[in-house]
Coordinates of C-alpha atoms in Angstrom, one line a residue:
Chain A
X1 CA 113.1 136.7 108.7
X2 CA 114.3 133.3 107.0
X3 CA 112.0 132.7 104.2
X4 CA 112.1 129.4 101.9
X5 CA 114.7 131.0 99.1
X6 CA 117.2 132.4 101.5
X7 CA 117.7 128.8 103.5
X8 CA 118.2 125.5 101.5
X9 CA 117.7 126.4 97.9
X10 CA 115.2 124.2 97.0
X11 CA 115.9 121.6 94.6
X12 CA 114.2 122.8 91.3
X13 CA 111.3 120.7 89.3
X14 CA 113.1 120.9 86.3
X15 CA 117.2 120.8 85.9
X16 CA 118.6 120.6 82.3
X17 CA 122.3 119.8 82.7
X18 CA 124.7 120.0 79.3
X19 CA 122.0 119.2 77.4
X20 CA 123.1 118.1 73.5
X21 CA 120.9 117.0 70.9
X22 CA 121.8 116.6 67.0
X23 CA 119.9 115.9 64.2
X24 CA 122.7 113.9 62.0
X25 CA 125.3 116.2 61.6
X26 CA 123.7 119.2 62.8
X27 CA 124.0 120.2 66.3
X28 CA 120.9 121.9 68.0
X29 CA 121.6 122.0 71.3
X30 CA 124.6 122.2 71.8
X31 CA 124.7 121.9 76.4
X32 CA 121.9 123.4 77.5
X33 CA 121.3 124.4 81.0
X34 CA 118.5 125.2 82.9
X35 CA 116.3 125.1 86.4
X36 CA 112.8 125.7 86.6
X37 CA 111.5 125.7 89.7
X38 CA 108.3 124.6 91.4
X39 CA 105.7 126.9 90.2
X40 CA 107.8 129.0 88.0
X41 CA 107.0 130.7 84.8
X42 CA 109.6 130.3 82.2
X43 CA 109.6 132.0 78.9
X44 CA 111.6 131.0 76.4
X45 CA 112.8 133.5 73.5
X46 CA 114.9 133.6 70.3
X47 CA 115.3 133.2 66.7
X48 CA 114.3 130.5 65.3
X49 CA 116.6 127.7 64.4
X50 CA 118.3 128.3 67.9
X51 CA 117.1 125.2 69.7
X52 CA 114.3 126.9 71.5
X53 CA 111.2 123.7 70.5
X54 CA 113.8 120.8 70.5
X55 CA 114.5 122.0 73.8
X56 CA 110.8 121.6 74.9
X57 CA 110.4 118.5 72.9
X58 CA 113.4 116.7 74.5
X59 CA 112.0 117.6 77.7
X60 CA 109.2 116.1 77.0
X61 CA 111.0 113.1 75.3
X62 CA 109.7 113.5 71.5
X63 CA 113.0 114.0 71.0
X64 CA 115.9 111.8 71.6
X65 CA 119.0 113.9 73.0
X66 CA 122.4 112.7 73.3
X67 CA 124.3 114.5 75.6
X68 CA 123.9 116.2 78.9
X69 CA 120.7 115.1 81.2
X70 CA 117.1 116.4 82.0
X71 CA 115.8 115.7 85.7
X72 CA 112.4 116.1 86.5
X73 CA 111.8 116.3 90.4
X74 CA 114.9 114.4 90.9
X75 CA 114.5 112.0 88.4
X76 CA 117.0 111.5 85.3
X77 CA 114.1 111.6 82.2
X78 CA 114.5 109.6 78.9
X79 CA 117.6 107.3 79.7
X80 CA 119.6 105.1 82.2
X81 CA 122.7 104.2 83.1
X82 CA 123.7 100.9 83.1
X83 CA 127.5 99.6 83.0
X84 CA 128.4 102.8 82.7
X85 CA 126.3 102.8 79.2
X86 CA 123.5 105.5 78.4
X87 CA 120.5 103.6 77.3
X88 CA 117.0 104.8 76.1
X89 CA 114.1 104.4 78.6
X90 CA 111.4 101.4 77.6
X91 CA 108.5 102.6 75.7
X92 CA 106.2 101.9 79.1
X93 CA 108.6 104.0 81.4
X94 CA 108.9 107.0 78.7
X95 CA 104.6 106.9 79.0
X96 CA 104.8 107.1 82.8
X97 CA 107.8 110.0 82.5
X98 CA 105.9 111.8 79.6
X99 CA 102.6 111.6 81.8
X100 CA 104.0 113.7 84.5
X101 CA 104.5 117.1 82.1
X102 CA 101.8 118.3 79.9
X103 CA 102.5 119.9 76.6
X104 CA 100.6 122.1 74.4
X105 CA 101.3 122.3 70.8
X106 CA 101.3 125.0 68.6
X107 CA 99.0 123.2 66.1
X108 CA 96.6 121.7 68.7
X109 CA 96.7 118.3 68.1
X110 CA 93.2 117.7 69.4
X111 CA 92.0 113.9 68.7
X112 CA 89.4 114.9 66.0
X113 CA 87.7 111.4 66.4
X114 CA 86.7 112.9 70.1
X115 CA 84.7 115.6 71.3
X116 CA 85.9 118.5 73.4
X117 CA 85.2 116.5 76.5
X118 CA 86.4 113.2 75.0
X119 CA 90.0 114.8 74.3
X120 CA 90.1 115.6 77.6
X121 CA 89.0 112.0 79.0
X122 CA 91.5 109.8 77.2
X123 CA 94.2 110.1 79.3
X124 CA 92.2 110.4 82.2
X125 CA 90.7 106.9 81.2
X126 CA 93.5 105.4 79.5
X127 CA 96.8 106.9 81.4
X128 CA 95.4 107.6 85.3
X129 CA 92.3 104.5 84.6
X130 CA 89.8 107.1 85.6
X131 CA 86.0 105.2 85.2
X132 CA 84.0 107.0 82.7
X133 CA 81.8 109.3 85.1
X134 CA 84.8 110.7 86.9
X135 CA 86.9 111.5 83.9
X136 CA 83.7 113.1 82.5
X137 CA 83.7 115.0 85.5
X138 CA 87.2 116.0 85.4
X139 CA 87.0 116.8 81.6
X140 CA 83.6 119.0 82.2
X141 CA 85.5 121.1 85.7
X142 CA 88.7 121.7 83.2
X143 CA 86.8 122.6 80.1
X144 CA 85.0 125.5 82.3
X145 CA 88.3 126.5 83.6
X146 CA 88.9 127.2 79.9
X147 CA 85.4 128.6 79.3
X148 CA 84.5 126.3 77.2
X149 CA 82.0 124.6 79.6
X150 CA 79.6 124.3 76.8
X151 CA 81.4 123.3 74.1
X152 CA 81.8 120.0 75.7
X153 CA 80.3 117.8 73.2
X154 CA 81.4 119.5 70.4
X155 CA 83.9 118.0 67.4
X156 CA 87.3 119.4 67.0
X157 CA 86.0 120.7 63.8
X158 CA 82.9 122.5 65.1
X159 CA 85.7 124.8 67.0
X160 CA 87.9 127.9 66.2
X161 CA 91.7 127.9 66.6
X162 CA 91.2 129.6 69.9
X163 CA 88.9 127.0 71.2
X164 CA 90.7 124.0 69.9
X165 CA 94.1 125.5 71.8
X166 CA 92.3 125.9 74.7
X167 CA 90.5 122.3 74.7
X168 CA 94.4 120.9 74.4
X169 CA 95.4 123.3 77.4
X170 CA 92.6 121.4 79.3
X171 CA 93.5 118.5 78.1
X172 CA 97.3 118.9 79.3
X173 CA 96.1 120.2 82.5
X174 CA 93.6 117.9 83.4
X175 CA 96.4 114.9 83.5
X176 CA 97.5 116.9 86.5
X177 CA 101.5 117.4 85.3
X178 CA 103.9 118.7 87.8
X179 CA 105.2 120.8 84.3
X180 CA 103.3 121.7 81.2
X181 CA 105.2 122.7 78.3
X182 CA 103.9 125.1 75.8
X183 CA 104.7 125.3 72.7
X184 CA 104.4 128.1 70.2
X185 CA 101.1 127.7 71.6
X186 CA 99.8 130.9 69.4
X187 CA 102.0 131.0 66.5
X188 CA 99.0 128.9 64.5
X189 CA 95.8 131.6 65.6
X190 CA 94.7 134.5 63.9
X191 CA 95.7 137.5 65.9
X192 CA 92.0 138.2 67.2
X193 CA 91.9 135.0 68.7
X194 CA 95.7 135.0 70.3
X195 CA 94.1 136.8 73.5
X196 CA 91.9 134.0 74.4
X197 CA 94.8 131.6 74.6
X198 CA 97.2 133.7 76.3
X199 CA 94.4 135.2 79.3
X200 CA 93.8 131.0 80.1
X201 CA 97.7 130.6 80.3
X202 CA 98.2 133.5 82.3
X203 CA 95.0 132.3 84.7
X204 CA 96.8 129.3 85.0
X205 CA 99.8 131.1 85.6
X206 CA 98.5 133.0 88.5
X207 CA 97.3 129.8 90.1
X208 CA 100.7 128.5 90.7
X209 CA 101.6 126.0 87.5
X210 CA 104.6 125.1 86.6
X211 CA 105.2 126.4 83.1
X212 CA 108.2 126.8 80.6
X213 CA 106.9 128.2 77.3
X214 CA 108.5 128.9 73.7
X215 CA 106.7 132.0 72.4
X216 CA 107.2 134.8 70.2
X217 CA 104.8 137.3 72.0
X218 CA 107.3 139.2 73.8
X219 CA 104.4 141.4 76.0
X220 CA 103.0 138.0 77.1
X221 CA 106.9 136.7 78.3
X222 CA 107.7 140.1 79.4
X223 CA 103.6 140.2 81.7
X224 CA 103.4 136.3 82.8
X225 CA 107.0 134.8 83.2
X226 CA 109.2 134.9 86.6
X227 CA 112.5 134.0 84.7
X228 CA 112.4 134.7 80.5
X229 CA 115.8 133.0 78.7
X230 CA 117.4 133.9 75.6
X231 CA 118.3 130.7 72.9
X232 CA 120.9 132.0 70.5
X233 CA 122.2 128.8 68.3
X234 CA 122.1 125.7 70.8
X235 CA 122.8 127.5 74.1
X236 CA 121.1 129.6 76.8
X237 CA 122.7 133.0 75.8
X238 CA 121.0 135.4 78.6
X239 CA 118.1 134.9 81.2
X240 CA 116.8 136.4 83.9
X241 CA 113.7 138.2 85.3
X242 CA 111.7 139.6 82.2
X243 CA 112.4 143.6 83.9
X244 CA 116.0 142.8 83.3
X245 CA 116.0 140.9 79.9
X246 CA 113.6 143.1 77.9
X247 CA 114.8 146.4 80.3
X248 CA 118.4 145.9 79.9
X249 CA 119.4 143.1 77.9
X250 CA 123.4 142.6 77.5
X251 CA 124.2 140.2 74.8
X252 CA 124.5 141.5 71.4
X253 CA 122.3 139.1 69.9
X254 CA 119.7 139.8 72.2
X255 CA 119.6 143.4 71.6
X256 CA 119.4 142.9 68.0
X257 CA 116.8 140.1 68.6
X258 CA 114.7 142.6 70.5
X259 CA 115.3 145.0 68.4
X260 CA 113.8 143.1 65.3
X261 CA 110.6 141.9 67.2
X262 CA 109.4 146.0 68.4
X263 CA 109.7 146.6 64.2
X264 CA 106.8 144.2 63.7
Chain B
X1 CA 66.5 80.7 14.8
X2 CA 66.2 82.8 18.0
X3 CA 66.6 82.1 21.5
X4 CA 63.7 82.0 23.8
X5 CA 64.2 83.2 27.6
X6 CA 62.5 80.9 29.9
X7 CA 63.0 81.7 33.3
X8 CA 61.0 79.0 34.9
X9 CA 64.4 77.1 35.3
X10 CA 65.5 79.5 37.2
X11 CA 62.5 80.0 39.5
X12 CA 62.9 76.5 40.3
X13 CA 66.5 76.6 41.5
X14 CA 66.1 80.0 43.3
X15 CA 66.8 78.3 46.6
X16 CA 70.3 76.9 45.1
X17 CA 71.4 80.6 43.9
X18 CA 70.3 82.0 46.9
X19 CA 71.8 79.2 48.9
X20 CA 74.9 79.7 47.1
X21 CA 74.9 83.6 47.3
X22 CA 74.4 83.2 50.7
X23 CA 77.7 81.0 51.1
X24 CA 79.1 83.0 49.1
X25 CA 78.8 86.1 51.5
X26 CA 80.3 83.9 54.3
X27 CA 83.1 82.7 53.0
X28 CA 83.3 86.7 52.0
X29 CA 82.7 87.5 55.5
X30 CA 84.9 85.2 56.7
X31 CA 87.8 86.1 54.6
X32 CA 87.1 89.9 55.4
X33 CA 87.6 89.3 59.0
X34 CA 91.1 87.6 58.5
X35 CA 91.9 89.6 55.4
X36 CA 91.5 93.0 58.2
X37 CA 93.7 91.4 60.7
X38 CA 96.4 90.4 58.5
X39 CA 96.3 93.9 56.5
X40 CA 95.9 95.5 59.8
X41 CA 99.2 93.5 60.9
X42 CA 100.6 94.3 57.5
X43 CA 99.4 98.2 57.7
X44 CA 101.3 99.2 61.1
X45 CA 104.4 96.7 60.2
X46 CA 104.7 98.9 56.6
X47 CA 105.1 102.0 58.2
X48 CA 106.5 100.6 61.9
X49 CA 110.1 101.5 62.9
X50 CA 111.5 98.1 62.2
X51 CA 113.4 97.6 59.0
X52 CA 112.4 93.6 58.5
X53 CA 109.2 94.4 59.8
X54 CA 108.4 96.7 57.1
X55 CA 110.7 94.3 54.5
X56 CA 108.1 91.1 55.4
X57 CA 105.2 93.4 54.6
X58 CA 106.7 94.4 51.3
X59 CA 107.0 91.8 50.2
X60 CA 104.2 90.2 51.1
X61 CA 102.1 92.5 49.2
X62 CA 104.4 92.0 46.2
X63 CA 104.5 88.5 45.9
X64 CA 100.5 88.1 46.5
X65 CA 99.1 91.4 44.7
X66 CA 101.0 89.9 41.3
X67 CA 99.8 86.6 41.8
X68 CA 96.6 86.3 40.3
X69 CA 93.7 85.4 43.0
X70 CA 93.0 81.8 41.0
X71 CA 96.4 80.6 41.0
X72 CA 96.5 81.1 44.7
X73 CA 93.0 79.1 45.3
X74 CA 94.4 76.5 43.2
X75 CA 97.6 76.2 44.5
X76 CA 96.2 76.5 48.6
X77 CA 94.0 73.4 47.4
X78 CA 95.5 71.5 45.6
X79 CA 99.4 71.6 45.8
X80 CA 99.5 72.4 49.6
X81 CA 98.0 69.1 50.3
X82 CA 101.2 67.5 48.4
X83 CA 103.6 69.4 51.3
X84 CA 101.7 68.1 54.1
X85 CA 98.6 70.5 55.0
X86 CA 95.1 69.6 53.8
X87 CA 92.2 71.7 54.3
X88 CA 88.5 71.2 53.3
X89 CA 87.3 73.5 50.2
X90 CA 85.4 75.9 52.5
X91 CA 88.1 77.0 54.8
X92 CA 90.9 76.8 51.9
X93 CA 89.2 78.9 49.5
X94 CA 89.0 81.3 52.9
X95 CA 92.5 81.2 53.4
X96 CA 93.4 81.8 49.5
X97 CA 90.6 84.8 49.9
X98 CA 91.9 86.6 52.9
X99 CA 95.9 86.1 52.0
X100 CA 94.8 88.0 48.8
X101 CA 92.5 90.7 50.3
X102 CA 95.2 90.8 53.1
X103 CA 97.6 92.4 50.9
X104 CA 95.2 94.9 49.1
X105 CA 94.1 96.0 52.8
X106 CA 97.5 96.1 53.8
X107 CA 98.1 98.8 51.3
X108 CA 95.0 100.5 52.1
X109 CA 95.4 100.7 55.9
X110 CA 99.1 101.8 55.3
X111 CA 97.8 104.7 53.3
X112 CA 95.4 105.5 56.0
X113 CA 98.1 105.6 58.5
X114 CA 100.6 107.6 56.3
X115 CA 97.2 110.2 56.2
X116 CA 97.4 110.3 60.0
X117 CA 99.0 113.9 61.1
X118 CA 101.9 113.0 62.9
X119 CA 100.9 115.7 65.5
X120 CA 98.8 113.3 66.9
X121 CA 100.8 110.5 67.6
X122 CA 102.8 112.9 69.5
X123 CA 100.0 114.5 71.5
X124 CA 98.9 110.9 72.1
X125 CA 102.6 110.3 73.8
X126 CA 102.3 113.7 75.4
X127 CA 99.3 112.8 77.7
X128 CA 101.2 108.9 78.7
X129 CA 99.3 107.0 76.1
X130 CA 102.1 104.0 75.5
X131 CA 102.8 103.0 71.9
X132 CA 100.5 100.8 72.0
X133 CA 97.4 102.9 73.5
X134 CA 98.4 105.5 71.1
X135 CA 97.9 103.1 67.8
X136 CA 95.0 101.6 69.5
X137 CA 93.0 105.0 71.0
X138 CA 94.6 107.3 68.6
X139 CA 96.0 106.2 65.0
X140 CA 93.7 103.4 64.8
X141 CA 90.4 105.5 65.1
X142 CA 91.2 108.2 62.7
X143 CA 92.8 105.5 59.9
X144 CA 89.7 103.9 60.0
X145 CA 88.1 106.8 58.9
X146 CA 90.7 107.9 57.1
X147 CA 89.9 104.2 54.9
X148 CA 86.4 104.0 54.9
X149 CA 85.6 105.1 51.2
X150 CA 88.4 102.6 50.1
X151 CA 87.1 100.1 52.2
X152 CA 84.5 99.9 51.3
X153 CA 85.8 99.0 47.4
X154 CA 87.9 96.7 48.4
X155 CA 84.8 94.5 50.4
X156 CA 83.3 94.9 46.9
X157 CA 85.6 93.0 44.7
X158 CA 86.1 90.7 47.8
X159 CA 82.5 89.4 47.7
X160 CA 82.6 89.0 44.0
X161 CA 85.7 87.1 44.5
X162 CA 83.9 84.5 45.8
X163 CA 83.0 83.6 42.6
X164 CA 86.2 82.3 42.4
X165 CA 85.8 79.5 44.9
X166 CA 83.6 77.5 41.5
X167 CA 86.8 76.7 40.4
X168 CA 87.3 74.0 43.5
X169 CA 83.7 73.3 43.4
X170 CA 82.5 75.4 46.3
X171 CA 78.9 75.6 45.5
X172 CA 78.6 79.1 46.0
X173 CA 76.1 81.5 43.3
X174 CA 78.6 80.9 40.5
X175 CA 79.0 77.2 40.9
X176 CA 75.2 76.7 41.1
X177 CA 74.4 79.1 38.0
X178 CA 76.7 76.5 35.8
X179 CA 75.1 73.9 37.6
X180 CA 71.9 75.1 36.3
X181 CA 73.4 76.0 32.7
X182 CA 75.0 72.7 32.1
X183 CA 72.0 70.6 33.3
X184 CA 68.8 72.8 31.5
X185 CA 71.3 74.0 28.6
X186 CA 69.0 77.7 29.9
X187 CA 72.6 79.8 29.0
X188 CA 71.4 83.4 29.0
X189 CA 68.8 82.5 32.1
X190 CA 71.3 81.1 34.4
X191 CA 74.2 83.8 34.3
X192 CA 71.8 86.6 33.7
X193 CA 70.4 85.4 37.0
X194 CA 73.9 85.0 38.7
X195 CA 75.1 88.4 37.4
X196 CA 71.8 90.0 38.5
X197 CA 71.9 88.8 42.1
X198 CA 75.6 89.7 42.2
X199 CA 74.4 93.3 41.0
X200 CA 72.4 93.6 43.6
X201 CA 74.3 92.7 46.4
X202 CA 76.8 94.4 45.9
X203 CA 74.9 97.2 45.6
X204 CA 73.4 96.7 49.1
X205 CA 76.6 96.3 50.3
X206 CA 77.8 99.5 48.9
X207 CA 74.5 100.9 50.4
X208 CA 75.2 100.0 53.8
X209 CA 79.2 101.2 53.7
X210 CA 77.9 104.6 52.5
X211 CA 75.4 104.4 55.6
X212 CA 78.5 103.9 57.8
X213 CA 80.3 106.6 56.1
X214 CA 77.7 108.9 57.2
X215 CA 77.7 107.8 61.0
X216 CA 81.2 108.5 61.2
X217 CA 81.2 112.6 60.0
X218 CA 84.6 113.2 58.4
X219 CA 87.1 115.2 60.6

């Protein structure tokens, strides 16, 4: 029996081709590639200083990259070509691109002049021009997908790490993204409140998002991702499903990696 | 041979001092609402990504902060006339007062933006917000608060500025106190009157900023 993967491979959400990116002299990335496809849990893994976040945030266009291309459903993100010339996107086309992925960062971010709710409502309002009473609506269904129905009035400030982190999940999420990118999203909790984060991600996981996510809790990689890659100095070093990577990882630097995260 | 207060003078030309401290809060409300736009302006060009923008608001500050506030009401009335443009006492002294508080608010709304976590503008860009929506819905709100104590300061010395305006004969509170000194010779009476109504005002007006302070809780 035929199914979907065996015919036509389908064309994935996400498709980083040769991707480069320096900061002055220093090369990050140094062509990068990766596919994430629709629905797909991707973790990414690795030392840090190998490119892992500048990965996420050119992806998400934070980050101006030089080389290489990022295409999300189809569409070249960031730049165009014109005369043969590579130039930057406008501000009001990098909006429009950004507002199709979510991102999650690993120090919140929440607005702290709005509320739980309000957080949640501003790009509903502002980006999709949602009227007040559906956005509220919108924000209130997302916030008790986060369990946090109650806290919807509530300041930044009136809520722990794990609540803030799980406001900006909703807030990502509300928008909608075909791809939400996660970032470190636990590196900033105290470890009692890391569970709390990762139980909505993996929820959301289960419900079919598309998800590529930087992380250092290898158990969480190894339980919610379908594909987990390896960063080692600018460049996809090893990937593949987490059984594989974590069970029988081949690259040197991998081994070691692993090695150093069971000590701790 | 002492001196003996008589306040009576003073009773009688209450309605000029209050008339005058009442144009003197307009011209101070006036030159608050332009001073805000140009140091707003002046704010996001200091710490914007372009390099003249950020040169013109350097040096804007620079050339008005060192000049002192008189010689720019003196030369906006009387030597700008000479190169063409001639405005009435009222709106110059305006102009003079909100090119001066422009550049103090400058500096103080470039300090609230340099407060504003960086991490914000970019989860502001993360959800589609536009440059624009993102200094409007995002940096804007949170400098403002960011400012308020400082703000509130610099609306202080603005109002008592206005006591500048005497020197082109705007007959605001300190023009009408010498009024009243140089016609009743009542020295002591007329600027103890001038300097208690300026006392109190301002301290109203630092009343009401602290009231504000309070509705907006800080982050």
């Amino acid at each position: 029996m035929p199914s979907a993967e065996t015919s036509a491979p389908a064309r994935p959400l996400l498709a980083i081709r040769g991707l480069r990116k320096s900061f002055g002299a220093t090369e990050i990335l140094k062509g990068v590639d990766l596919d994430v496809r629709q629905g797909e849990v991707v973790s990414i893994i690795g030392s840090s200083g190998s490119g892992k976040t500048t990965l996420l945030r050119c992806v998400n266009l934070l980050e101006e990259f030089q080389g290489g291309e990022v295409l999300l459903d189809g569409e070249p993100v960031g730049y165009r070509e014109q005369a043969g010339r590579r130039l930057r996107l406008k501000d009001r086309d990098l909006a429009r691109q950004r507002a199709q992925t979510g991102m999650v960062f690993q120090s919140f971010n929440l607005f702290p002049h709005l509320s739980a709710a309000g957080n949640v409502m501003l790009g509903l309002r502002k980006v999709k021009g949602m009227g007040k009473a559906e956005a509220r609506a919108v924000a209130e269904r997302w916030l008790a997908r986060v369990g946090l129905a109650e806290r919807a009035d509530h300041a930044p400030s009136q809520l722990s790490g794990g609540q803030q982190q799980r406001v900006a999940i909703a807030r990502a999420l509300a928008m909608e993204p075909k791809l939400v990118l996660l970032d470190e999203i636990t590196s900033a909790l105290d470890p009692e409140l890391v569970g709390e984060v990762l139980a909505t991600v993996k929820a959301l996981a289960g419900e079919g998002a598309t998800l590529l996510l930087v992380t250092h809790e290898m158990r969480f990689a190894r339980d919610v991702s379908n594909t987990v890659v390896f960063m080692e100095k600018g460049l996809v070093a090893e990937r593949g499903p987490p059984g594989d990577l974590f069970g029988n990882p081949r690259h040197p630097r991998l081994i070691e990696f692993l090695r150093g995260t069971r000590d701790h | 041979m002492g001196y003996t207060l008589n306040f009576a003078v003073v009773w009688a030309n209450l309605p000029k001092l209050l008339g005058g401290l009442l144009l003197g809060l307009e011209l101070a409300a006036a030159s608050l609402a332009l001073g805000t736009l140009i140091g707003l302006a002046g704010g996001f060009l200091s710490v914007g990504a372009s390099r003249p923008g950020r040169a013109l608001a350097a040096t804007y500050v620079a050339v008005v902060r060192n000049t002192p506030i008189l010689v720019i009401v003196l030369m906006l009335y009387f030597a700008l006339p000479d190169l063409g443009v001639q405005l009435a006492k009222g709106p110059s002294f305006i102009a003079a007062l909100s090119l001066y508080s422009g550049a103090y608010l400058t500096e103080v709304f470039r300090a609230g933006l340099v407060a504003v976590p960086p991490g914000l503008v970019e989860a502001g860009k993360a959800i589609g917000l536009t440059r624009f929506g993102v200094a409007l819905h995002v940096v804007g709100p949170v400098m403002l608060r960011n400012v308020l104590p400082a703000l509130g300061s610099t609306f202080i010395s603005l109002f008592k500025d206005t006591s500048i305006a005497a020197a082109i004969a705007v007959p605001e509170l300190t023009f009408q106190a010498r009024r009243i000194n140089v016609e009743s010779f009542r020295v002591v009476e007329a600027w103890t009157a001038a300097s208690a109504l300026y006392i109190a005002t301002c301290f109203l007006i630092a009343a009401a900023l602290r009231g504000l302070e309070r509705r907006f809780p800080k982050f």
